[in-house]
Amino acid sequence: MTGVAVVGAQWGDEGKGKVVDWLSSRADVVVRFQGGHNAGHTLVIDGQVFKLSLLPSGIVRPGKVSILGNGVVIDPKALLEEIDRIAGQGIHVTPETLLVAENAAMIMPFHGALDRAREGAAGKEGRLGTTGRGIGPAYEDKVARRAVRICDLADPPVLADKIRRLAALHNPVLQAFGGDPLDPDAVTRDLTALADRILPFATVVWERLDTYRRAGKRILFEGAQGAMLDVDHGTYPFVTSSNTIAGNAACGSGVGPGGIGYVLGITKAYTTRVGEGPFPTEQDNAIGRELGERGNEFGTVTRRPRRCGWFDAVMVRQALKTGGIDGIVLTKLDVLDGMTELKICTAYRHRGTEIHHLPASQSAQAEVEPVYDTVEGWQDSTKGARSWAQLPATAIKYIRRIEELIEAPVAILSTSPEREDTILVLDPFAN
């Protein structure tokens, strides 16, 4: 087995960064295949904290190759700022350690301006809860076949022409929202000034990945956000603008589906969500606040407080089915330490009928009510445990109940943000 995909199985923020970093010790190549710098991963390594938004988590591992695939939308300025920031922490990124797909679309200044203008004009009821960083508008331009791509940096006439066309299209919309139009010549100059730093990283990623695969290299595909933010399978329209499930790992990087042999889903031992949208098990009360404080639930990128609630087995099971997930990583079990009683959502009730999936209708998603199992908590600490023998029996019972409800095994258990506080049950890279 040469390819393992790691994806979120909730609404993102499940702890993928630590897991990808930990698994990258077994991998040769780490590939990010969708999203942009709206996503964030926090890595804690020997007490040092690394906050990544766009770079793959494997970038902090010596001797590994990190890749930004064609499915990622790249803000070139944000990419260089992140490279410079981690250089200050002793991680030096070079064209040998980071490859960027030459056919990846870029996020232009128009996109962020449009994103923020739309959210501002939508009002409280109409907001989607975006980060305002231009991800959605960038994907819109990509699908509409007018994106500015990494390869265009090497072709100044094409670059200037594309930016003029974007200005003609987007400036009237910005002005309609009360914003200021952007000068296409200034945008072109600013982007051209970055080209010499960006282009050395650009390459034919699909070809490099094919070479790695044929050589038997272990490839780790890293997703951003989570399955319930998938533009097709998530809580639409309160979703991101890309496919977050593992099926996009192939398309977003340029490998065939056969290049992915195992899909690992990441889920917290409870549930969180950032931004707007339905959240059946949300606890907008003292319990939710306690989970947020214990789990330090603030967005890596936005620092927005995350909404918190009980574990939703219905949602995670649905994510596993649509995403082809073979096993899960259960994170933040230690956050539940000391709680006398826990709840797990086992079904929803909608207009008097019990259902076992999250419906597609926006109205129905807002109306469903969780059906709970109540289970016993544990008083002993699980924080830092590195073997099953160190876990309280009641905690193990909680884990087994989750496995039963989601119909998948726990392959890895994470008991703190630290890299080594991990219990390996099944090695995704094992043949």
Short mmCIF file of C-alpha atoms in Angstrom, two decimals:
data_model
loop_
_atom_site.label_atom_id
_atom_site.label_comp_id
_atom_site.label_asym_id
_atom_site.label_seq_id
_atom_site.Cartn_x
_atom_site.Cartn_y
_atom_site.Cartn_z
CA MET A 1 0.00 0.00 0.00
CA THR A 2 1.55 3.32 -1.06
CA GLY A 3 -1.24 5.87 -0.56
CA VAL A 4 -3.14 6.88 2.58
CA ALA A 5 -5.68 9.74 2.61
CA VAL A 6 -6.42 11.61 5.84
CA VAL A 7 -9.71 13.53 5.93
CA GLY A 8 -11.89 15.16 8.54
CA ALA A 9 -15.06 13.29 9.44
CA GLN A 10 -16.88 16.18 11.12
CA TRP A 11 -16.89 19.93 10.34
CA GLY A 12 -13.12 20.30 10.34
CA ASP A 13 -10.81 21.23 13.24
CA GLU A 14 -10.60 17.55 14.27
CA GLY A 15 -6.84 17.53 14.80
CA LYS A 16 -5.71 16.47 11.33
CA GLY A 17 -2.49 18.46 11.60
CA LYS A 18 -1.09 16.41 14.45
CA VAL A 19 -2.21 13.15 12.88
CA VAL A 20 -0.70 13.95 9.47
CA ASP A 21 2.51 15.07 11.16
CA TRP A 22 2.61 11.85 13.19
CA LEU A 23 1.88 9.65 10.16
CA SER A 24 4.42 11.48 8.02
CA SER A 25 7.16 9.71 9.95
CA ARG A 26 5.98 6.64 8.02
CA ALA A 27 5.50 8.50 4.72
CA ASP A 28 7.89 9.83 2.09
CA VAL A 29 5.56 12.39 0.52
CA VAL A 30 2.73 14.51 1.99
CA VAL A 31 0.17 16.02 -0.41
CA ARG A 32 -2.44 18.68 0.27
CA PHE A 33 -5.25 18.20 -2.29
CA GLN A 34 -7.96 20.84 -1.69
CA GLY A 35 -8.88 24.02 0.15
CA GLY A 36 -6.82 27.11 0.70
CA HIS A 37 -5.42 29.18 3.54
CA ASN A 38 -8.82 29.22 5.22
CA ALA A 39 -7.89 25.89 6.75
CA GLY A 40 -5.53 25.67 9.70
CA HIS A 41 -3.47 23.04 11.47
CA THR A 42 -1.74 23.43 14.81
CA LEU A 43 1.23 21.16 15.47
CA VAL A 44 2.89 20.85 18.88
CA ILE A 45 6.36 19.30 18.60
CA ASP A 46 8.56 19.10 21.69
CA GLY A 47 6.67 22.04 23.12
CA GLN A 48 7.07 24.21 20.01
CA VAL A 49 3.83 25.28 18.33
CA PHE A 50 3.59 25.48 14.53
CA LYS A 51 0.48 27.06 13.00
CA LEU A 52 0.04 26.11 9.34
CA SER A 53 -2.67 27.40 7.03
CA LEU A 54 -1.62 26.37 3.54
CA LEU A 55 1.55 24.30 3.81
CA PRO A 56 1.12 20.54 4.25
CA SER A 57 1.77 19.35 7.80
CA GLY A 58 4.67 17.22 6.59
CA ILE A 59 6.70 20.37 5.97
CA VAL A 60 8.05 20.28 9.54
CA ARG A 61 9.49 16.77 9.04
CA PRO A 62 13.10 16.61 7.78
CA GLY A 63 13.63 14.55 4.65
CA LYS A 64 10.01 14.61 3.48
CA VAL A 65 8.57 16.06 0.28
CA SER A 66 5.50 18.27 0.70
CA ILE A 67 3.16 19.01 -2.20
CA LEU A 68 0.38 21.50 -2.90
CA GLY A 69 -1.79 19.77 -5.47
CA ASN A 70 -3.85 21.20 -8.31
CA GLY A 71 -7.01 21.02 -6.19
CA VAL A 72 -5.69 23.67 -3.79
CA VAL A 73 -6.39 27.37 -4.39
CA ILE A 74 -3.23 29.29 -3.52
CA ASP A 75 -2.86 32.84 -2.30
CA PRO A 76 0.76 33.47 -3.36
CA LYS A 77 1.31 36.23 -0.82
CA ALA A 78 -0.07 34.11 2.01
CA LEU A 79 2.10 31.18 0.92
CA LEU A 80 5.29 33.23 1.03
CA GLU A 81 4.34 34.77 4.37
CA GLU A 82 3.83 31.30 5.83
CA ILE A 83 7.16 30.09 4.42
CA ASP A 84 8.89 33.09 5.99
CA ARG A 85 7.11 32.62 9.31
CA ILE A 86 8.15 29.01 9.82
CA ALA A 87 11.68 29.90 8.67
CA GLY A 88 11.78 31.96 11.85
CA GLN A 89 11.04 28.75 13.73
CA GLY A 90 13.89 26.87 12.08
CA ILE A 91 11.95 25.21 9.22
CA HIS A 92 13.51 26.22 5.90
CA VAL A 93 11.34 25.49 2.88
CA THR A 94 13.12 24.87 -0.44
CA PRO A 95 12.07 23.72 -3.94
CA GLU A 96 13.34 20.28 -2.90
CA THR A 97 11.02 20.07 0.13
CA LEU A 98 7.95 21.83 -1.34
CA LEU A 99 6.41 21.22 -4.78
CA VAL A 100 3.51 23.32 -6.06
CA ALA A 101 1.29 22.16 -8.91
CA GLU A 102 1.81 24.45 -11.89
CA ASN A 103 -1.88 24.08 -12.78
CA ALA A 104 -3.18 25.13 -9.34
CA ALA A 105 -5.47 28.17 -9.35
CA MET A 106 -4.47 31.28 -7.43
CA ILE A 107 -6.51 33.47 -5.09
CA MET A 108 -6.50 37.04 -6.39
CA PRO A 109 -7.13 40.22 -4.34
CA PHE A 110 -10.52 40.44 -6.07
CA HIS A 111 -11.55 37.19 -4.43
CA GLY A 112 -10.96 38.23 -0.84
CA ALA A 113 -12.62 41.58 -1.45
CA LEU A 114 -15.67 39.86 -2.98
CA ASP A 115 -15.84 37.32 -0.17
CA ARG A 116 -15.87 39.99 2.53
CA ALA A 117 -18.29 42.25 0.64
CA ARG A 118 -20.80 39.44 0.14
CA GLU A 119 -20.69 38.34 3.77
CA GLY A 120 -21.05 41.93 4.94
CA ALA A 121 -24.08 42.50 2.74
CA ALA A 122 -25.77 39.20 3.58
CA GLY A 123 -26.76 40.13 7.13
CA LYS A 124 -26.88 37.76 10.07
CA GLU A 125 -29.46 35.43 8.54
CA GLY A 126 -27.76 35.16 5.15
CA ARG A 127 -24.12 34.81 6.20
CA LEU A 128 -22.32 31.54 5.42
CA GLY A 129 -19.60 32.09 8.00
CA THR A 130 -16.68 32.18 5.56
CA THR A 131 -13.21 33.28 6.64
CA GLY A 132 -13.32 36.13 4.12
CA ARG A 133 -10.10 34.94 2.47
CA GLY A 134 -11.48 34.53 -1.04
CA ILE A 135 -11.66 30.74 -1.23
CA GLY A 136 -15.19 30.53 -2.65
CA PRO A 137 -14.77 33.23 -5.31
CA ALA A 138 -11.44 31.67 -6.36
CA TYR A 139 -13.10 28.31 -6.93
CA GLU A 140 -15.92 30.06 -8.80
CA ASP A 141 -13.42 31.55 -11.23
CA LYS A 142 -11.69 28.18 -11.58
CA VAL A 143 -14.92 26.41 -12.52
CA ALA A 144 -15.85 29.29 -14.86
CA ARG A 145 -12.50 28.75 -16.66
CA ARG A 146 -11.07 32.17 -15.95
CA ALA A 147 -8.67 31.38 -13.08
CA VAL A 148 -5.16 32.78 -12.89
CA ARG A 149 -2.93 29.76 -12.34
CA ILE A 150 0.58 29.28 -11.00
CA CYS A 151 1.91 28.62 -14.51
CA ASP A 152 0.64 32.04 -15.64
CA LEU A 153 3.32 33.70 -13.52
CA ALA A 154 5.82 32.59 -16.17
CA ASP A 155 3.76 34.13 -19.00
CA PRO A 156 3.44 37.91 -18.37
CA PRO A 157 1.14 38.74 -21.33
CA VAL A 158 -1.33 36.02 -20.34
CA LEU A 159 -1.11 37.03 -16.69
CA ALA A 160 -1.89 40.69 -17.43
CA ASP A 161 -4.75 39.80 -19.79
CA LYS A 162 -6.39 37.45 -17.28
CA ILE A 163 -6.18 40.03 -14.51
CA ARG A 164 -7.72 42.72 -16.75
CA ARG A 165 -10.60 40.37 -17.53
CA LEU A 166 -11.13 39.62 -13.83
CA ALA A 167 -11.15 43.33 -13.04
CA ALA A 168 -13.78 43.98 -15.71
CA LEU A 169 -15.94 41.22 -14.26
CA HIS A 170 -15.49 41.73 -10.51
CA ASN A 171 -15.01 45.48 -10.02
CA PRO A 172 -18.65 46.38 -10.88
CA VAL A 173 -19.82 43.77 -8.36
CA LEU A 174 -17.50 45.16 -5.69
CA GLN A 175 -18.81 48.65 -6.34
CA ALA A 176 -22.41 47.41 -6.17
CA PHE A 177 -21.64 46.13 -2.66
CA GLY A 178 -20.17 49.52 -1.73
CA GLY A 179 -16.55 48.43 -2.09
CA ASP A 180 -13.67 50.02 -3.93
CA PRO A 181 -12.59 48.72 -7.36
CA LEU A 182 -9.12 47.23 -7.68
CA ASP A 183 -6.56 48.52 -10.19
CA PRO A 184 -5.68 45.61 -12.52
CA ASP A 185 -2.28 47.08 -13.33
CA ALA A 186 -1.40 47.32 -9.64
CA VAL A 187 -2.57 43.74 -9.06
CA THR A 188 -0.41 42.60 -11.99
CA ARG A 189 2.64 44.45 -10.68
CA ASP A 190 2.23 43.03 -7.18
CA LEU A 191 1.84 39.49 -8.48
CA THR A 192 4.76 39.81 -10.89
CA ALA A 193 6.95 40.91 -7.98
CA LEU A 194 6.26 37.57 -6.28
CA ALA A 195 6.83 35.41 -9.35
CA ASP A 196 10.57 34.89 -8.86
CA ARG A 197 9.95 33.42 -5.40
CA ILE A 198 6.93 31.29 -6.35
CA LEU A 199 8.02 29.78 -9.68
CA PRO A 200 10.97 27.74 -8.33
CA PHE A 201 8.41 25.64 -6.40
CA ALA A 202 6.19 25.07 -9.46
CA THR A 203 6.33 21.70 -11.19
CA VAL A 204 4.30 18.99 -12.93
CA VAL A 205 2.96 17.45 -9.74
CA TRP A 206 0.97 14.60 -11.30
CA GLU A 207 4.12 13.40 -13.05
CA ARG A 208 6.20 13.57 -9.88
CA LEU A 209 3.54 11.65 -7.96
CA ASP A 210 3.44 8.96 -10.63
CA THR A 211 7.22 8.60 -10.33
CA TYR A 212 6.99 8.35 -6.54
CA ARG A 213 4.18 5.80 -6.73
CA ARG A 214 6.03 3.60 -9.20
CA ALA A 215 9.09 3.72 -6.96
CA GLY A 216 7.01 2.41 -4.06
CA LYS A 217 7.13 5.64 -2.07
CA ARG A 218 4.58 6.04 0.70
CA ILE A 219 2.29 8.97 -0.07
CA LEU A 220 0.10 10.68 2.49
CA PHE A 221 -2.82 12.75 1.13
CA GLU A 222 -3.90 15.51 3.50
CA GLY A 223 -7.39 16.99 3.35
CA ALA A 224 -8.57 20.30 4.81
CA GLN A 225 -11.85 21.07 6.60
CA GLY A 226 -14.15 18.05 7.11
CA ALA A 227 -16.66 15.82 5.35
CA MET A 228 -19.69 17.80 6.50
CA LEU A 229 -18.22 20.89 4.82
CA ASP A 230 -18.01 19.09 1.47
CA VAL A 231 -19.69 21.16 -1.24
CA ASP A 232 -21.77 18.14 -2.34
CA HIS A 233 -22.14 16.00 0.77
CA GLY A 234 -22.04 18.56 3.57
CA THR A 235 -24.57 20.87 5.22
CA TYR A 236 -25.10 22.91 2.05
CA PRO A 237 -25.00 25.91 1.66
CA PHE A 238 -23.02 26.21 4.91
CA VAL A 239 -20.04 24.42 3.41
CA THR A 240 -16.68 25.15 1.83
CA SER A 241 -16.26 25.46 -1.95
CA SER A 242 -14.41 22.20 -2.64
CA ASN A 243 -14.89 18.47 -2.19
CA THR A 244 -13.36 17.60 1.16
CA ILE A 245 -13.96 13.85 1.07
CA ALA A 246 -11.24 11.36 0.13
CA GLY A 247 -12.56 10.87 -3.40
CA ASN A 248 -11.06 14.27 -4.22
CA ALA A 249 -7.57 13.21 -3.11
CA ALA A 250 -7.05 11.61 -6.50
CA CYS A 251 -8.54 14.42 -8.60
CA GLY A 252 -6.97 17.18 -6.52
CA SER A 253 -3.45 15.81 -6.87
CA GLY A 254 -3.39 14.00 -10.21
CA VAL A 255 -3.23 10.34 -9.23
CA GLY A 256 -5.64 7.57 -10.15
CA PRO A 257 -8.09 6.26 -7.52
CA GLY A 258 -5.98 3.10 -7.24
CA GLY A 259 -3.20 5.19 -5.74
CA ILE A 260 -5.12 5.49 -2.48
CA GLY A 261 -5.20 2.26 -0.52
CA TYR A 262 -6.51 3.39 2.87
CA VAL A 263 -8.69 6.28 4.01
CA LEU A 264 -8.31 7.51 7.57
CA GLY A 265 -11.03 9.75 9.01
CA ILE A 266 -10.34 12.11 11.90
CA THR A 267 -12.98 12.82 14.53
CA LYS A 268 -13.03 14.35 17.97
CA ALA A 269 -14.51 12.48 20.92
CA TYR A 270 -17.16 15.23 20.87
CA THR A 271 -18.27 17.62 18.09
CA THR A 272 -17.36 21.19 17.15
CA ARG A 273 -18.21 23.59 14.38
CA VAL A 274 -16.96 27.05 13.35
CA GLY A 275 -19.26 29.48 11.57
CA GLU A 276 -22.91 29.30 10.61
CA GLY A 277 -25.08 26.31 9.76
CA PRO A 278 -26.93 23.42 11.41
CA PHE A 279 -25.40 21.57 14.37
CA PRO A 280 -27.87 19.02 15.81
CA THR A 281 -25.86 18.15 18.95
CA GLU A 282 -24.71 21.68 19.79
CA GLN A 283 -24.74 22.54 23.48
CA ASP A 284 -25.31 26.28 23.68
CA ASN A 285 -25.06 26.09 27.44
CA ALA A 286 -22.63 25.45 30.30
CA ILE A 287 -21.67 22.03 28.90
CA GLY A 288 -20.76 23.52 25.52
CA ARG A 289 -18.75 26.25 27.18
CA GLU A 290 -16.95 23.70 29.35
CA LEU A 291 -16.02 21.60 26.30
CA GLY A 292 -14.76 24.72 24.54
CA GLU A 293 -12.61 25.80 27.48
CA ARG A 294 -11.20 22.31 28.10
CA GLY A 295 -10.47 21.74 24.42
CA ASN A 296 -9.16 25.25 23.69
CA GLU A 297 -11.69 25.43 20.89
CA PHE A 298 -10.68 28.43 18.84
CA GLY A 299 -10.06 28.41 15.08
CA THR A 300 -6.38 28.15 14.10
CA VAL A 301 -6.85 30.67 11.28
CA THR A 302 -9.66 32.93 12.53
CA ARG A 303 -9.44 32.48 16.33
CA ARG A 304 -13.23 32.36 16.29
CA PRO A 305 -14.65 30.31 19.19
CA ARG A 306 -15.94 26.94 18.01
CA ARG A 307 -19.45 25.80 18.78
CA CYS A 308 -19.31 22.61 20.87
CA GLY A 309 -21.60 19.65 21.46
CA TRP A 310 -21.88 15.92 22.05
CA PHE A 311 -20.50 13.26 19.71
CA ASP A 312 -22.79 12.81 16.70
CA ALA A 313 -22.51 9.20 15.54
CA VAL A 314 -25.13 9.72 12.80
CA MET A 315 -23.08 12.43 11.14
CA VAL A 316 -19.77 10.60 11.46
CA ARG A 317 -21.26 7.36 10.09
CA GLN A 318 -22.60 9.32 7.10
CA ALA A 319 -19.16 10.87 6.58
CA LEU A 320 -17.59 7.42 6.64
CA LYS A 321 -20.01 6.08 4.03
CA THR A 322 -19.70 8.99 1.60
CA GLY A 323 -15.94 9.26 2.09
CA GLY A 324 -14.97 5.59 1.91
CA ILE A 325 -13.29 5.86 5.32
CA ASP A 326 -11.71 2.60 6.51
CA GLY A 327 -10.85 3.58 10.09
CA ILE A 328 -10.83 6.64 12.30
CA VAL A 329 -8.49 8.57 14.51
CA LEU A 330 -10.29 9.60 17.69
CA THR A 331 -8.83 12.82 19.08
CA LYS A 332 -9.24 14.88 22.26
CA LEU A 333 -10.50 12.04 24.41
CA ASP A 334 -8.78 13.75 27.34
CA VAL A 335 -11.17 16.72 27.07
CA LEU A 336 -13.91 14.47 28.46
CA ASP A 337 -11.87 13.48 31.53
CA GLY A 338 -13.76 14.03 34.78
CA MET A 339 -17.22 14.41 33.25
CA THR A 340 -19.67 12.20 35.13
CA GLU A 341 -22.09 11.72 32.23
CA LEU A 342 -21.65 11.77 28.45
CA LYS A 343 -24.11 11.65 25.58
CA ILE A 344 -23.83 10.19 22.07
CA CYS A 345 -26.30 11.02 19.30
CA THR A 346 -27.54 7.73 17.80
CA ALA A 347 -30.35 9.03 15.54
CA TYR A 348 -32.32 12.14 14.63
CA ARG A 349 -36.00 12.85 15.02
CA HIS A 350 -37.62 14.88 12.27
CA ARG A 351 -41.30 15.79 12.42
CA GLY A 352 -42.06 12.77 14.57
CA THR A 353 -40.04 10.27 12.51
CA GLU A 354 -36.72 8.77 13.57
CA ILE A 355 -34.09 8.98 10.82
CA HIS A 356 -30.49 7.80 10.61
CA HIS A 357 -28.94 10.32 8.23
CA LEU A 358 -28.63 14.08 7.94
CA PRO A 359 -31.14 15.15 5.25
CA ALA A 360 -30.08 17.28 2.30
CA SER A 361 -32.82 19.89 2.72
CA GLN A 362 -31.63 23.06 4.42
CA SER A 363 -34.90 23.36 6.36
CA ALA A 364 -34.84 19.73 7.46
CA GLN A 365 -31.24 20.03 8.63
CA ALA A 366 -32.26 22.93 10.85
CA GLU A 367 -35.25 21.01 12.22
CA VAL A 368 -33.72 17.64 13.17
CA GLU A 369 -33.44 16.85 16.87
CA PRO A 370 -30.84 14.46 18.28
CA VAL A 371 -31.74 11.16 19.91
CA TYR A 372 -29.19 10.41 22.63
CA ASP A 373 -27.67 7.49 24.44
CA THR A 374 -26.41 8.48 27.87
CA VAL A 375 -23.19 6.78 28.96
CA GLU A 376 -21.02 6.87 32.06
CA GLY A 377 -18.00 9.15 32.12
CA TRP A 378 -14.65 8.53 33.81
CA GLN A 379 -12.72 10.32 36.54
CA ASP A 380 -9.17 9.21 35.77
CA SER A 381 -6.96 11.12 33.32
CA THR A 382 -6.42 9.94 29.75
CA LYS A 383 -4.16 12.87 28.86
CA GLY A 384 -0.85 11.68 27.46
CA ALA A 385 -1.77 7.99 27.45
CA ARG A 386 0.30 5.98 24.98
CA SER A 387 -1.23 2.52 25.41
CA TRP A 388 -4.66 0.99 26.00
CA ALA A 389 -3.47 -0.20 29.41
CA GLN A 390 -3.25 3.43 30.53
CA LEU A 391 -6.91 4.15 29.69
CA PRO A 392 -9.74 3.87 32.23
CA ALA A 393 -12.10 0.98 31.52
CA THR A 394 -15.02 3.39 31.15
CA ALA A 395 -13.14 5.39 28.53
CA ILE A 396 -12.50 2.20 26.55
CA LYS A 397 -16.20 1.39 26.82
CA TYR A 398 -17.01 4.82 25.37
CA ILE A 399 -14.64 4.21 22.46
CA ARG A 400 -16.15 0.78 21.75
CA ARG A 401 -19.65 2.26 21.70
CA ILE A 402 -18.54 4.86 19.14
CA GLU A 403 -17.00 2.12 16.97
CA GLU A 404 -20.26 0.18 17.09
CA LEU A 405 -22.38 3.17 16.12
CA ILE A 406 -20.21 4.49 13.28
CA GLU A 407 -19.50 0.97 11.94
CA ALA A 408 -15.73 1.48 11.73
CA PRO A 409 -12.73 0.78 13.97
CA VAL A 410 -10.60 3.28 15.84
CA ALA A 411 -7.22 2.90 14.14
CA ILE A 412 -5.42 5.59 16.14
CA LEU A 413 -6.18 7.36 19.41
CA SER A 414 -4.77 10.83 20.18
CA THR A 415 -4.59 11.82 23.83
CA SER A 416 -3.01 15.29 23.63
CA PRO A 417 -1.71 17.74 21.01
CA GLU A 418 1.82 16.41 21.52
CA ARG A 419 3.15 14.28 18.66
CA GLU A 420 4.05 11.24 20.77
CA ASP A 421 0.86 11.09 22.86
CA THR A 422 -0.69 8.67 20.39
CA ILE A 423 -1.93 5.08 20.57
CA LEU A 424 -1.54 3.13 17.32
CA VAL A 425 -4.07 0.34 16.91
CA LEU A 426 -3.93 -0.23 13.15
CA ASP A 427 -1.12 1.14 10.96
CA PRO A 428 -2.74 2.61 7.81
CA PHE A 429 0.54 2.10 5.90
CA ALA A 430 0.76 -1.61 6.79
CA ASN A 431 0.27 -3.94 3.84
#
